[in-house]
């Protein structure tokens, strides 16, 4: 394991990968498939303490309470180098909290993970509505994480998350495994953490798979546990028609 500060991770509609955190994403997708995502995320107290202990064990400065665990500057550098991202301007609003915008050049290229794309975008054509689909499974997970940073994969591997390891575990078995190593407080935070997203599209939303919609907006409320374990493939879809 290459544990070092900072631990790099990212959260987007098509995926938020901060472990044991609460996160909210608001975003806009333009007609040319570019977009902007506004991210707010924070680590829960017990997970923050665990990450600091990782940093201390690695001989870093992880024990320093003033040092940000979610390092906005490092996250920005990592994101700017990731597929589909043109700019990131996250900032620390606390040592365990980040917020700010991420600009995407083409939403279909976002964190592209080889042949099996994480996000697919099809613009409307004639009577055919536009479509945005998101697919995540245990085969795509490790490749997706590799687009972010080795530290991200190392961190989630230390949490034994099937998203990083590819191991076939049920959510029940995963929580039992994490509890046996890190205790009930950590499993409690993982089990209750949610990621909410509200994305505005360049037209009227007609249907949403895995969420709800109203007007031009699609809304999602995701379980962090579902994402970390991917016991079943996660599939989301939005269709819309131009205004």
XYZ file of C-alpha atoms in Angstrom, residues 14-236:
223
model
C -21.517 9.315 -12.286
C -19.711 8.863 -9.212
C -18.753 10.018 -5.841
C -15.927 8.011 -4.339
C -15.269 9.617 -0.999
C -15.484 6.820 1.527
C -17.757 7.274 4.499
C -18.768 10.780 3.567
C -21.827 12.796 2.900
C -21.822 14.553 -0.448
C -24.034 16.710 -2.597
C -23.585 17.422 -6.288
C -25.406 19.956 -8.405
C -24.614 20.129 -12.079
C -25.546 21.341 -15.524
C -25.155 19.475 -18.808
C -25.013 21.690 -21.922
C -26.287 20.860 -25.403
C -22.706 20.287 -26.627
C -22.245 17.651 -23.842
C -19.955 19.872 -21.775
C -20.938 20.512 -18.189
C -20.160 21.833 -14.738
C -20.458 19.976 -11.444
C -20.599 21.768 -8.103
C -19.371 19.477 -5.340
C -19.788 19.593 -1.565
C -18.405 16.681 0.450
C -17.276 15.979 3.983
C -15.808 13.037 5.834
C -17.686 11.624 8.797
C -15.867 11.858 12.184
C -14.849 8.224 12.647
C -13.657 7.836 9.065
C -11.663 11.053 9.415
C -9.952 9.643 12.503
C -9.194 6.395 10.672
C -7.613 8.240 7.740
C -5.482 10.286 10.108
C -4.279 7.044 11.699
C -3.333 5.714 8.269
C -1.244 8.820 7.689
C 0.455 8.482 11.061
C 1.289 4.823 10.466
C 2.821 5.759 7.122
C 5.116 8.223 8.854
C 3.350 11.241 7.400
C 1.726 14.211 9.067
C -1.664 12.537 9.216
C -1.806 13.064 12.966
C -1.815 16.840 12.643
C -5.377 17.972 13.297
C -4.918 21.179 11.268
C -3.863 19.375 8.095
C -6.741 18.901 5.629
C -7.654 15.267 5.017
C -9.444 16.197 1.802
C -6.690 18.334 0.277
C -8.369 20.600 -2.278
C -5.139 21.590 -4.047
C -4.094 17.959 -4.528
C -7.591 16.986 -5.638
C -7.562 19.770 -8.215
C -4.243 18.554 -9.643
C -5.519 14.987 -9.876
C -8.840 15.955 -11.427
C -7.289 18.259 -14.028
C -5.303 15.276 -15.284
C -8.350 12.964 -15.393
C -10.152 12.123 -18.662
C -12.953 14.518 -19.559
C -12.105 17.148 -16.922
C -10.997 20.592 -18.142
C -10.698 22.351 -14.796
C -11.239 21.868 -11.086
C -11.423 24.683 -8.533
C -12.210 22.895 -5.296
C -11.385 24.575 -2.001
C -11.179 23.490 1.613
C -14.001 24.873 3.736
C -12.658 22.777 6.638
C -10.008 20.052 7.180
C -12.552 17.360 6.365
C -14.722 19.290 3.890
C -14.311 20.426 0.303
C -16.503 22.324 -2.125
C -16.254 23.945 -5.515
C -16.789 23.490 -9.267
C -15.428 20.904 -11.687
C -15.683 21.659 -15.424
C -16.206 18.782 -17.859
C -15.379 19.048 -21.573
C -17.505 16.124 -22.746
C -19.609 14.268 -20.219
C -19.185 10.995 -22.126
C -15.414 11.149 -21.614
C -15.667 11.670 -17.862
C -13.274 9.263 -16.113
C -13.298 6.978 -19.149
C -12.227 3.513 -18.001
C -11.214 1.707 -21.161
C -13.637 -0.020 -23.506
C -16.442 -0.248 -20.958
C -17.287 3.399 -20.449
C -18.541 4.650 -17.131
C -20.683 7.356 -18.778
C -22.327 7.361 -22.210
C -23.856 10.447 -23.776
C -26.079 10.577 -26.855
C -27.394 13.946 -27.976
C -30.983 14.275 -29.231
C -31.465 13.740 -32.968
C -34.770 14.414 -34.701
C -37.495 12.631 -32.754
C -34.946 10.630 -30.744
C -34.435 12.058 -27.242
C -31.033 12.699 -25.736
C -29.748 10.033 -23.380
C -27.178 9.936 -20.591
C -26.390 6.528 -19.069
C -24.100 5.617 -16.192
C -22.922 2.072 -15.537
C -20.711 0.848 -12.703
C -19.708 -2.728 -11.894
C -16.779 -4.548 -10.291
C -14.937 -4.832 -13.591
C -15.091 -1.104 -14.295
C -14.443 -0.013 -10.686
C -10.665 -0.641 -10.462
C -10.067 0.925 -13.891
C -12.168 3.917 -12.921
C -10.157 4.417 -9.742
C -6.915 4.211 -11.706
C -8.008 7.330 -13.597
C -7.977 9.243 -10.320
C -4.792 8.187 -8.523
C -3.035 5.134 -7.055
C -3.753 6.570 -3.577
C -7.495 6.394 -4.194
C -7.309 2.709 -5.082
C -4.977 2.012 -2.138
C -7.278 3.733 0.318
C -10.403 1.927 -0.845
C -8.466 -1.343 -0.926
C -7.544 -0.771 2.717
C -11.269 -0.458 3.361
C -11.619 -3.758 1.465
C -14.185 -2.184 -0.872
C -15.105 -4.494 -3.780
C -15.206 -1.366 -5.971
C -11.407 -1.361 -5.662
C -10.628 -5.039 -5.122
C -13.173 -6.631 -7.464
C -13.943 -9.238 -4.790
C -17.426 -10.760 -4.853
C -18.913 -9.797 -1.483
C -22.474 -9.079 -0.448
C -23.201 -5.853 1.411
C -23.830 -7.854 4.584
C -20.529 -9.719 4.296
C -18.659 -6.514 3.476
C -19.965 -4.676 6.524
C -19.118 -7.676 8.717
C -15.576 -7.707 7.310
C -15.069 -3.979 7.855
C -16.464 -4.232 11.384
C -14.057 -7.059 12.231
C -11.109 -4.864 11.242
C -12.180 -1.277 12.000
C -15.150 -1.571 14.356
C -18.840 -0.723 14.430
C -18.415 3.047 14.272
C -16.851 2.873 10.813
C -19.424 0.419 9.475
C -22.179 2.610 10.882
C -20.912 5.615 8.942
C -20.476 3.645 5.736
C -23.959 2.190 6.082
C -25.703 5.535 6.555
C -23.734 7.817 4.200
C -25.644 9.140 1.207
C -24.726 11.005 -1.948
C -27.349 13.306 -3.453
C -27.190 14.778 -6.932
C -29.352 17.198 -8.908
C -28.422 17.625 -12.573
C -30.008 20.100 -15.014
C -30.245 19.025 -18.668
C -30.510 21.068 -21.890
C -34.179 20.227 -22.337
C -37.176 18.688 -20.624
C -36.400 15.437 -18.832
C -38.741 12.667 -19.998
C -37.567 9.697 -17.925
C -35.075 8.748 -15.227
C -33.865 5.296 -14.196
C -32.671 5.107 -10.596
C -33.919 8.542 -9.584
C -36.667 11.132 -10.040
C -37.185 14.211 -12.208
C -39.053 17.452 -12.616
C -38.820 19.840 -15.560
C -35.193 19.978 -16.697
C -33.779 18.431 -13.506
C -32.918 14.808 -12.677
C -32.366 13.934 -9.016
C -30.567 11.003 -7.407
C -30.106 9.790 -3.831
C -27.367 7.171 -3.728
C -26.180 4.853 -0.990
C -22.416 4.921 -0.441
C -22.593 1.250 0.551
C -24.119 0.322 -2.816
C -21.264 2.109 -4.577
C -18.464 0.602 -2.487
C -19.774 -2.967 -2.769
C -21.451 -2.930 -6.228
C -23.133 -6.194 -5.239
C -25.186 -5.660 -8.369
C -24.223 -3.443 -11.286
C -25.435 0.130 -10.817
C -27.253 1.596 -13.805
C -28.717 5.082 -14.123
